XYZ file of C-alpha atoms in Angstrom:
536
model
C -29.160 -36.589 13.211
C -30.044 -32.909 13.182
C -31.590 -31.552 9.993
C -28.687 -29.149 9.416
C -26.210 -31.994 9.571
C -28.224 -34.172 7.209
C -28.702 -31.499 4.582
C -24.989 -30.691 4.638
C -24.111 -34.256 3.774
C -26.385 -34.325 0.762
C -25.325 -31.266 -1.120
C -27.923 -28.758 0.022
C -25.414 -26.718 1.838
C -25.871 -23.767 3.897
C -26.406 -20.163 4.570
C -25.197 -17.608 7.050
C -21.496 -18.295 7.542
C -19.794 -15.272 9.053
C -16.135 -15.682 8.108
C -14.748 -15.355 4.594
C -11.374 -16.992 4.041
C -10.189 -15.030 1.008
C -6.422 -14.843 0.774
C -4.805 -11.386 0.763
C -4.386 -10.069 -2.754
C -6.748 -12.692 -4.172
C -9.426 -10.215 -5.196
C -9.771 -6.453 -5.726
C -11.071 -3.868 -3.290
C -14.604 -4.398 -1.955
C -17.436 -4.137 -4.466
C -15.108 -3.514 -7.405
C -15.714 -5.798 -10.348
C -13.002 -6.989 -12.706
C -12.630 -5.401 -16.116
C -13.689 -8.180 -18.424
C -13.230 -8.023 -22.178
C -16.467 -7.812 -24.202
C -17.598 -11.355 -24.948
C -19.478 -11.903 -28.213
C -21.234 -14.992 -26.844
C -22.424 -13.379 -23.611
C -25.706 -15.031 -22.549
C -25.894 -16.775 -25.935
C -28.464 -19.546 -26.140
C -28.037 -22.805 -28.009
C -30.425 -21.436 -30.634
C -28.245 -18.322 -30.991
C -25.153 -20.465 -31.483
C -26.852 -22.704 -34.036
C -28.077 -19.699 -35.989
C -24.564 -18.282 -35.931
C -23.118 -21.500 -37.333
C -25.871 -21.808 -39.907
C -25.265 -18.264 -41.166
C -21.501 -18.744 -41.258
C -20.827 -16.052 -38.658
C -19.428 -18.715 -36.365
C -18.156 -22.254 -36.560
C -17.997 -24.894 -33.852
C -14.243 -24.278 -33.819
C -14.551 -20.510 -33.380
C -17.227 -20.905 -30.683
C -15.074 -23.404 -28.816
C -12.066 -21.111 -29.120
C -14.057 -18.187 -27.727
C -15.156 -20.212 -24.718
C -11.595 -21.430 -24.116
C -10.383 -17.826 -24.149
C -13.173 -16.898 -21.744
C -12.098 -19.721 -19.422
C -8.515 -18.463 -19.495
C -9.560 -14.896 -18.735
C -12.130 -15.546 -16.014
C -11.623 -18.984 -14.566
C -7.839 -19.232 -14.515
C -6.959 -15.544 -14.290
C -8.803 -12.334 -13.361
C -11.683 -13.287 -11.060
C -10.233 -16.803 -10.834
C -13.511 -18.660 -10.365
C -11.748 -22.016 -10.322
C -14.872 -23.644 -11.727
C -13.103 -25.923 -14.195
C -10.903 -28.741 -12.996
C -9.660 -29.880 -16.427
C -10.084 -28.898 -20.073
C -10.426 -31.335 -22.941
C -7.188 -31.101 -24.957
C -9.019 -32.431 -28.030
C -11.932 -29.966 -27.915
C -10.771 -27.842 -30.857
C -9.979 -30.882 -32.981
C -13.428 -32.327 -32.274
C -15.004 -28.990 -33.172
C -13.125 -28.908 -36.461
C -14.406 -32.364 -37.396
C -17.960 -31.338 -36.569
C -17.551 -28.265 -38.780
C -16.490 -30.520 -41.619
C -19.628 -32.614 -41.103
C -21.744 -29.459 -41.253
C -20.109 -28.451 -44.535
C -21.051 -31.851 -45.910
C -24.680 -31.289 -44.924
C -24.661 -33.459 -41.809
C -25.970 -31.627 -38.745
C -26.535 -34.336 -36.173
C -28.887 -32.467 -33.854
C -29.498 -29.054 -32.248
C -26.500 -29.906 -30.027
C -24.136 -30.185 -33.014
C -21.034 -28.119 -32.267
C -22.249 -26.919 -28.848
C -19.589 -26.841 -26.072
C -20.717 -28.520 -22.846
C -18.964 -28.682 -19.485
C -19.553 -31.729 -17.292
C -19.053 -32.418 -13.620
C -15.919 -34.346 -12.709
C -17.830 -37.421 -11.577
C -18.981 -38.514 -15.041
C -16.729 -40.941 -16.884
C -15.263 -39.863 -20.209
C -13.312 -42.184 -22.469
C -10.829 -39.550 -23.559
C -7.697 -37.874 -22.188
C -9.475 -36.349 -19.192
C -9.527 -37.871 -15.715
C -12.642 -38.689 -13.687
C -11.896 -38.117 -10.012
C -14.862 -36.662 -8.060
C -12.305 -34.040 -7.049
C -10.270 -36.553 -5.050
C -6.505 -36.871 -5.184
C -7.025 -40.599 -4.675
C -8.360 -40.891 -8.231
C -5.768 -38.695 -9.954
C -4.752 -40.440 -13.150
C -8.036 -42.327 -13.471
C -8.861 -42.324 -17.171
C -11.791 -44.596 -17.947
C -12.226 -46.736 -21.049
C -15.957 -46.081 -21.410
C -18.066 -42.940 -21.462
C -20.915 -42.526 -19.041
C -24.124 -43.238 -20.962
C -25.049 -39.550 -20.844
C -21.721 -38.614 -22.429
C -22.158 -41.231 -25.155
C -25.501 -39.692 -26.086
C -24.107 -36.167 -26.122
C -21.210 -37.151 -28.354
C -23.613 -38.858 -30.766
C -25.651 -35.659 -30.844
C -22.546 -33.690 -31.839
C -21.918 -31.924 -28.533
C -18.344 -30.946 -27.691
C -17.199 -32.005 -24.230
C -15.251 -28.852 -23.409
C -13.957 -29.979 -20.031
C -14.826 -31.040 -16.519
C -15.978 -28.883 -13.649
C -14.826 -28.750 -10.065
C -17.184 -29.996 -7.361
C -17.568 -30.552 -3.670
C -15.304 -33.560 -3.261
C -17.129 -36.910 -3.467
C -20.250 -34.874 -4.281
C -20.195 -33.445 -0.744
C -20.497 -36.830 0.955
C -17.347 -36.789 3.066
C -17.730 -34.583 6.134
C -20.362 -32.929 8.314
C -18.314 -29.723 8.211
C -17.433 -29.558 4.539
C -17.125 -26.419 2.438
C -19.149 -26.602 -0.761
C -17.154 -26.237 -3.951
C -13.876 -27.422 -2.407
C -12.021 -30.518 -3.519
C -8.537 -31.810 -2.842
C -7.755 -31.902 -6.533
C -9.548 -28.746 -7.655
C -9.392 -26.357 -4.702
C -12.193 -23.849 -4.030
C -14.741 -22.744 -6.624
C -16.009 -19.189 -6.148
C -19.356 -17.564 -6.817
C -19.295 -15.286 -9.901
C -21.736 -12.801 -8.346
C -19.621 -12.198 -5.253
C -16.237 -13.876 -5.155
C -16.147 -14.211 -1.374
C -19.422 -16.126 -1.475
C -20.023 -19.817 -2.005
C -21.347 -21.404 -5.229
C -23.120 -24.161 -3.256
C -22.631 -27.759 -4.261
C -21.946 -30.306 -5.061
C -22.214 -29.283 -8.731
C -20.390 -26.078 -7.839
C -18.229 -25.713 -10.927
C -21.069 -26.518 -13.307
C -23.262 -23.822 -11.766
C -20.527 -21.185 -11.640
C -19.250 -21.967 -15.148
C -22.559 -21.788 -16.969
C -23.506 -18.642 -15.063
C -20.188 -16.994 -15.972
C -20.644 -17.878 -19.668
C -17.692 -20.280 -19.746
C -19.785 -22.712 -21.803
C -23.157 -22.971 -23.488
C -24.619 -25.424 -20.971
C -23.345 -27.727 -18.238
C -24.187 -30.998 -16.539
C -24.354 -31.563 -12.812
C -25.449 -34.469 -10.657
C -27.757 -34.574 -7.656
C -28.402 -36.853 -4.730
C -30.074 -34.144 -2.648
C -29.791 -30.556 -3.842
C -26.563 -30.826 -5.809
C -28.137 -29.516 -9.027
C -30.783 -27.160 -7.697
C -28.735 -25.543 -4.902
C -25.811 -24.405 -7.102
C -28.338 -23.367 -9.736
C -29.990 -21.202 -7.092
C -26.719 -19.685 -5.843
C -25.361 -19.037 -9.349
C -28.532 -17.648 -10.902
C -29.210 -20.374 -13.460
C -31.858 -22.938 -14.366
C -31.359 -26.471 -13.093
C -33.400 -29.617 -13.676
C -33.152 -32.593 -11.332
C -34.850 -35.330 -13.406
C -36.968 -38.248 -12.275
C -34.845 -41.162 -11.083
C -34.586 -43.439 -14.101
C -34.983 -40.798 -16.794
C -31.201 -40.369 -17.144
C -28.832 -43.301 -16.844
C -26.588 -43.575 -13.789
C -24.005 -45.770 -15.500
C -20.545 -44.237 -15.577
C -21.253 -41.760 -12.776
C -19.259 -41.964 -9.550
C -22.062 -42.772 -7.098
C -23.376 -41.756 -3.738
C -26.652 -43.670 -3.674
C -28.487 -45.457 -6.464
C -31.891 -44.696 -4.925
C -31.394 -40.942 -5.427
C -28.473 -40.227 -7.814
C -29.125 -38.628 -11.190
C -27.427 -36.277 -13.624
C -29.247 -33.111 -14.657
C -28.869 -30.117 -17.003
C -27.819 -26.643 -15.858
C -28.314 -23.691 -18.198
C -29.006 -19.974 -18.403
C -32.524 -20.582 -19.713
C -35.303 -23.121 -19.401
C -35.161 -23.668 -23.162
C -31.502 -24.688 -23.096
C -32.010 -26.896 -20.049
C -34.933 -28.631 -21.761
C -32.925 -29.144 -24.926
C -29.958 -30.596 -23.064
C -32.263 -32.916 -21.090
C -33.649 -34.223 -24.384
C -30.205 -35.613 -25.215
C -29.408 -36.825 -21.706
C -32.544 -38.908 -21.202
C -32.898 -42.397 -22.580
C -32.901 -46.107 -21.862
C -29.559 -47.750 -21.069
C -29.103 -51.506 -20.871
C -26.475 -50.989 -18.160
C -29.019 -49.245 -15.936
C -32.291 -51.240 -15.832
C -34.121 -48.456 -13.977
C -34.094 -46.472 -17.250
C -36.273 -48.990 -19.085
C -39.213 -46.571 -18.915
C -37.157 -43.624 -20.147
C -38.293 -42.335 -23.526
C -35.276 -41.870 -25.805
C -37.293 -40.025 -28.433
C -38.906 -37.270 -26.381
C -38.052 -33.681 -27.267
C -38.573 -31.616 -24.158
C -38.440 -28.370 -26.115
C -41.989 -29.084 -27.356
C -43.194 -28.144 -23.875
C -41.755 -24.625 -24.004
C -45.135 -22.948 -23.890
C -45.245 -19.276 -22.806
C -48.834 -19.923 -21.748
C -47.867 -23.033 -19.822
C -49.096 -21.671 -16.482
C -52.644 -21.171 -17.719
C -55.006 -23.537 -15.916
C -52.285 -25.140 -13.790
C -52.965 -25.752 -10.094
C -49.848 -25.004 -8.070
C -49.554 -25.616 -4.347
C -47.394 -23.464 -2.081
C -45.335 -25.539 0.350
C -45.192 -23.020 3.192
C -43.265 -25.431 5.413
C -40.170 -24.558 3.341
C -40.540 -20.791 3.893
C -39.565 -18.585 6.855
C -35.779 -19.014 6.739
C -35.157 -15.570 5.191
C -37.630 -12.680 5.153
C -36.380 -11.291 1.832
C -36.632 -14.727 0.233
C -40.222 -14.937 1.451
C -40.926 -11.550 -0.126
C -39.567 -12.794 -3.460
C -41.762 -15.889 -3.198
C -44.803 -13.655 -2.804
C -43.798 -11.941 -6.036
C -43.562 -15.379 -7.671
C -47.059 -16.226 -6.447
C -48.379 -12.976 -7.903
C -46.838 -13.824 -11.283
C -48.276 -17.344 -11.227
C -51.748 -15.914 -10.691
C -51.285 -13.236 -13.357
C -50.324 -15.925 -15.889
C -53.474 -17.919 -15.290
C -52.437 -20.434 -12.667
C -54.644 -21.315 -9.722
C -52.628 -21.078 -6.520
C -53.482 -23.246 -3.518
C -51.898 -21.771 -0.416
C -50.851 -23.477 1.746
C -50.230 -26.956 0.348
C -47.656 -28.305 2.763
C -45.920 -31.673 2.484
C -46.855 -32.965 5.907
C -44.258 -35.770 6.079
C -41.247 -33.679 5.059
C -39.587 -33.636 8.495
C -40.290 -37.237 9.454
C -37.571 -39.285 7.780
C -34.287 -37.362 7.629
C -32.411 -39.841 9.824
C -33.659 -42.798 7.779
C -32.686 -41.084 4.547
C -29.149 -40.510 5.779
C -28.889 -44.190 6.754
C -29.947 -45.197 3.242
C -27.220 -43.020 1.750
C -24.548 -44.482 4.044
C -25.409 -48.064 3.117
C -25.728 -47.395 -0.600
C -22.585 -45.262 -0.733
C -20.477 -48.099 0.657
C -21.873 -50.686 -1.751
C -22.074 -48.474 -4.830
C -18.681 -46.819 -4.422
C -16.951 -50.136 -3.731
C -18.401 -51.460 -6.982
C -17.213 -48.413 -8.928
C -13.714 -48.363 -7.430
C -13.212 -52.119 -7.891
C -13.494 -51.678 -11.666
C -10.813 -48.986 -11.956
C -7.395 -49.718 -13.404
C -4.223 -50.553 -11.508
C -2.897 -47.005 -12.001
C -5.349 -45.817 -9.323
C -4.186 -46.413 -5.715
C -7.636 -47.105 -4.230
C -10.132 -49.820 -5.136
C -12.416 -49.767 -2.115
C -13.902 -47.351 0.384
C -11.552 -48.747 3.035
C -8.516 -47.950 0.867
C -9.897 -44.477 0.133
C -10.126 -43.724 3.857
C -6.555 -44.914 4.324
C -5.361 -42.805 1.374
C -6.950 -39.676 2.802
C -5.330 -40.273 6.155
C -1.926 -40.793 4.547
C -2.338 -37.621 2.489
C -4.035 -35.655 5.232
C -2.087 -32.454 4.550
C -3.594 -32.143 1.062
C -6.889 -34.018 1.400
C -8.017 -32.935 4.840
C -6.586 -29.477 5.555
C -10.000 -28.046 6.483
C -12.437 -30.869 7.234
C -12.376 -34.592 7.938
C -13.911 -37.728 6.429
C -16.297 -38.865 9.155
C -19.063 -39.670 6.657
C -16.749 -42.046 4.773
C -15.925 -43.752 8.063
C -19.597 -44.006 9.010
C -20.387 -45.585 5.632
C -17.533 -48.074 5.982
C -19.054 -49.247 9.273
C -22.373 -50.155 7.609
C -23.301 -53.601 6.340
C -24.511 -54.735 2.919
C -27.810 -53.989 1.215
C -29.490 -57.052 2.740
C -29.163 -55.584 6.221
C -32.650 -55.208 7.793
C -31.803 -51.700 9.066
C -31.123 -50.558 5.489
C -34.195 -52.238 4.018
C -36.454 -50.789 6.696
C -34.993 -47.297 6.266
C -35.357 -47.426 2.472
C -38.974 -48.557 2.714
C -39.745 -45.757 5.174
C -38.077 -43.091 3.026
C -39.892 -44.090 -0.148
C -43.273 -44.307 1.576
C -43.003 -40.977 3.375
C -41.479 -39.107 0.425
C -43.636 -40.599 -2.326
C -47.167 -41.878 -1.573
C -47.505 -40.221 1.851
C -45.483 -37.163 0.819
C -45.475 -35.487 -2.579
C -48.134 -37.770 -4.080
C -50.463 -37.296 -1.120
C -50.088 -33.522 -1.316
C -50.750 -33.479 -5.057
C -53.831 -35.670 -4.626
C -55.228 -33.808 -1.620
C -55.218 -30.462 -3.420
C -55.558 -31.759 -7.010
C -52.257 -30.098 -7.945
C -50.099 -30.092 -11.043
C -47.008 -29.043 -9.108
C -45.702 -27.793 -5.777
C -43.752 -24.539 -5.414
C -41.181 -23.522 -2.777
C -38.048 -21.387 -2.499
C -35.018 -23.287 -3.777
C -32.769 -21.704 -1.146
C -31.458 -18.438 0.182
C -28.655 -16.117 -0.952
C -25.122 -17.485 -1.199
C -23.240 -17.631 2.084
C -19.654 -16.555 2.718
C -17.144 -19.274 1.932
C -15.660 -20.381 5.233
C -13.003 -23.079 5.543
C -12.932 -22.707 9.327
C -16.581 -23.453 10.099
C -17.721 -24.996 6.832
C -21.226 -24.529 5.437
C -24.178 -23.565 7.613
C -27.548 -24.670 6.320
C -30.607 -22.555 6.990
C -33.229 -23.349 4.371
C -34.201 -24.937 1.073
C -36.668 -27.340 -0.495
C -34.664 -29.965 -2.420
C -35.170 -32.939 -0.108
C -38.755 -34.103 -0.852
C -38.183 -34.515 -4.593
C -34.648 -35.826 -4.128
C -35.627 -38.530 -1.679
C -38.701 -39.493 -3.692
C -36.726 -39.649 -6.931
C -39.123 -37.103 -8.451
C -38.342 -34.193 -10.817
C -37.502 -30.690 -9.607
C -36.750 -27.565 -11.637
C -35.413 -24.273 -10.306
C -35.618 -20.919 -12.105
C -34.111 -17.525 -11.124
C -36.757 -15.350 -9.457
C -34.812 -12.302 -8.261
C -31.944 -11.422 -5.977
C -31.076 -10.321 -2.453
C -28.360 -7.645 -2.418
C -27.299 -8.855 -5.864
C -27.179 -12.539 -4.888
C -29.513 -14.735 -6.983
C -32.532 -16.577 -5.610
C -34.415 -19.374 -7.339
C -37.901 -20.817 -7.108
C -38.483 -24.567 -7.362
C -41.357 -26.432 -8.987
C -41.625 -30.173 -8.364
C -44.162 -32.944 -8.817
C -44.530 -36.714 -9.150
C -42.486 -39.097 -11.312
C -41.945 -38.318 -15.004
C -43.779 -34.995 -14.963
C -40.873 -33.146 -16.566
C -43.085 -31.964 -19.472
C -45.541 -30.265 -17.119
C -42.776 -28.752 -14.970
C -41.012 -27.386 -18.046
C -44.268 -25.767 -19.167
C -44.640 -24.116 -15.770
C -41.021 -23.038 -15.448
C -40.796 -21.692 -18.993
C -44.018 -19.733 -18.671
C -42.805 -18.202 -15.409
C -39.383 -17.419 -16.872
C -40.820 -15.759 -19.962
C -43.125 -13.625 -17.843
C -40.300 -12.388 -15.612
C -36.867 -12.699 -17.313
C -35.034 -12.251 -13.998
C -31.746 -13.947 -14.879
C -28.865 -11.434 -14.615
C -25.315 -12.114 -15.766
C -22.757 -11.934 -12.919
C -20.370 -8.995 -12.562
C -17.593 -10.781 -10.623
C -17.757 -8.399 -7.672
C -15.458 -8.952 -4.729
C -18.447 -8.996 -2.391
C -22.194 -8.524 -2.746
C -23.608 -5.126 -3.574
C -25.183 -3.446 -0.538
C -25.581 -0.042 -2.218
């Protein structure tokens, strides 16, 4: 399989599409932003919100109400981002109860009273559905929270709603359009509404960037946290496999799937990760996850000092302006005391794409069948085979733009004892881990590897779908290693991010690096909801 095709299937979608499919009258004249009401919580951090509640200026209820009004103005009307697929009807009531706890002297954690949006592939035991954007799962209300949601509720977070996504986390078609789902429609990029938000955590990236929530949660198999973070100008952390429980998340592949925080700052992403991580008896791979770690302790403005960072040049050269921004990043790293080793390429990075795709096909069939089999009788599909049949029956709504060839390919695979699967999995882990990232780190005695996260957002195109041209998510995703992306500038007003990744469970070190870089640059810019990017 060609690299472009493989990356498309795993959420690192593409760049360079030439046809925008914006409906007439959907947006204002070119380069004219919408008139948005002043928002008192614009770019507010979790610390800002907590200080506001502590001083009495705000309450959890008033903060939640402000975000709901912002959603109504920007997501459902005006720019019509279409980032949110469903709001929690009990959000204000939950906020009110948390305010009462605060009055009684009980503040559960720094997340107490903080509104969070979550991707619509995490189970919630409330009145909201969990559908992965598919019409086949409309009406699916689960009886148990995903483990991550359980921990957030215990911490006092308010689940504000669920975000739209690339349907089935972008594992349905070779010619998919990121941010589109049968249930949710098309999510748009808040920087330029004719551009794509990437995926598959499209709504989470667009929503947190547009200040529709304090922070958001996405999921990643390959690029689905870091790519939309890049395209929407936010911070995203793809954690080590096993740091965050996978239970209660609609799966693609257990060897790569993980949830991760998306935020407007490294500090907020680190704080949210602190309450996402933790051991879960339902997911044995999390047995080494530390439930007590506070990742905010690694927010060191001098965190780059003494670090050895390798430059993975084999992920450059897909966009000259992106390369220029990366040179600026390198200059900052040096100025903040880091030692830069250039180049420090991952030599195996192009050697196992086909095997990786095979692993995903096998695991998707097994993992999704297990998830669907446990759903209630009110859902019409309980297997991958039935899902394929449902989509064909409802082709006019589910497949108006692209097909489901990846679902069909997965259905044709065998079980997880098949030698072809076992051989492919062994190859992927060897080439991505010990012969890949680990070998590069050891060869150059590195703390982390740096590369461009991706290029500027491409035009949304339902005719041709996404067109991949460059990015660096795959090594860490396939290895199950951590990856953090931070805004590092823009190209014609479209955000660009830089990624830092390393070996397993090095989130503390990566947060130090990312925070130090962020504090030295402060390049995050709030979106202006322009009709198209600014060429002036």
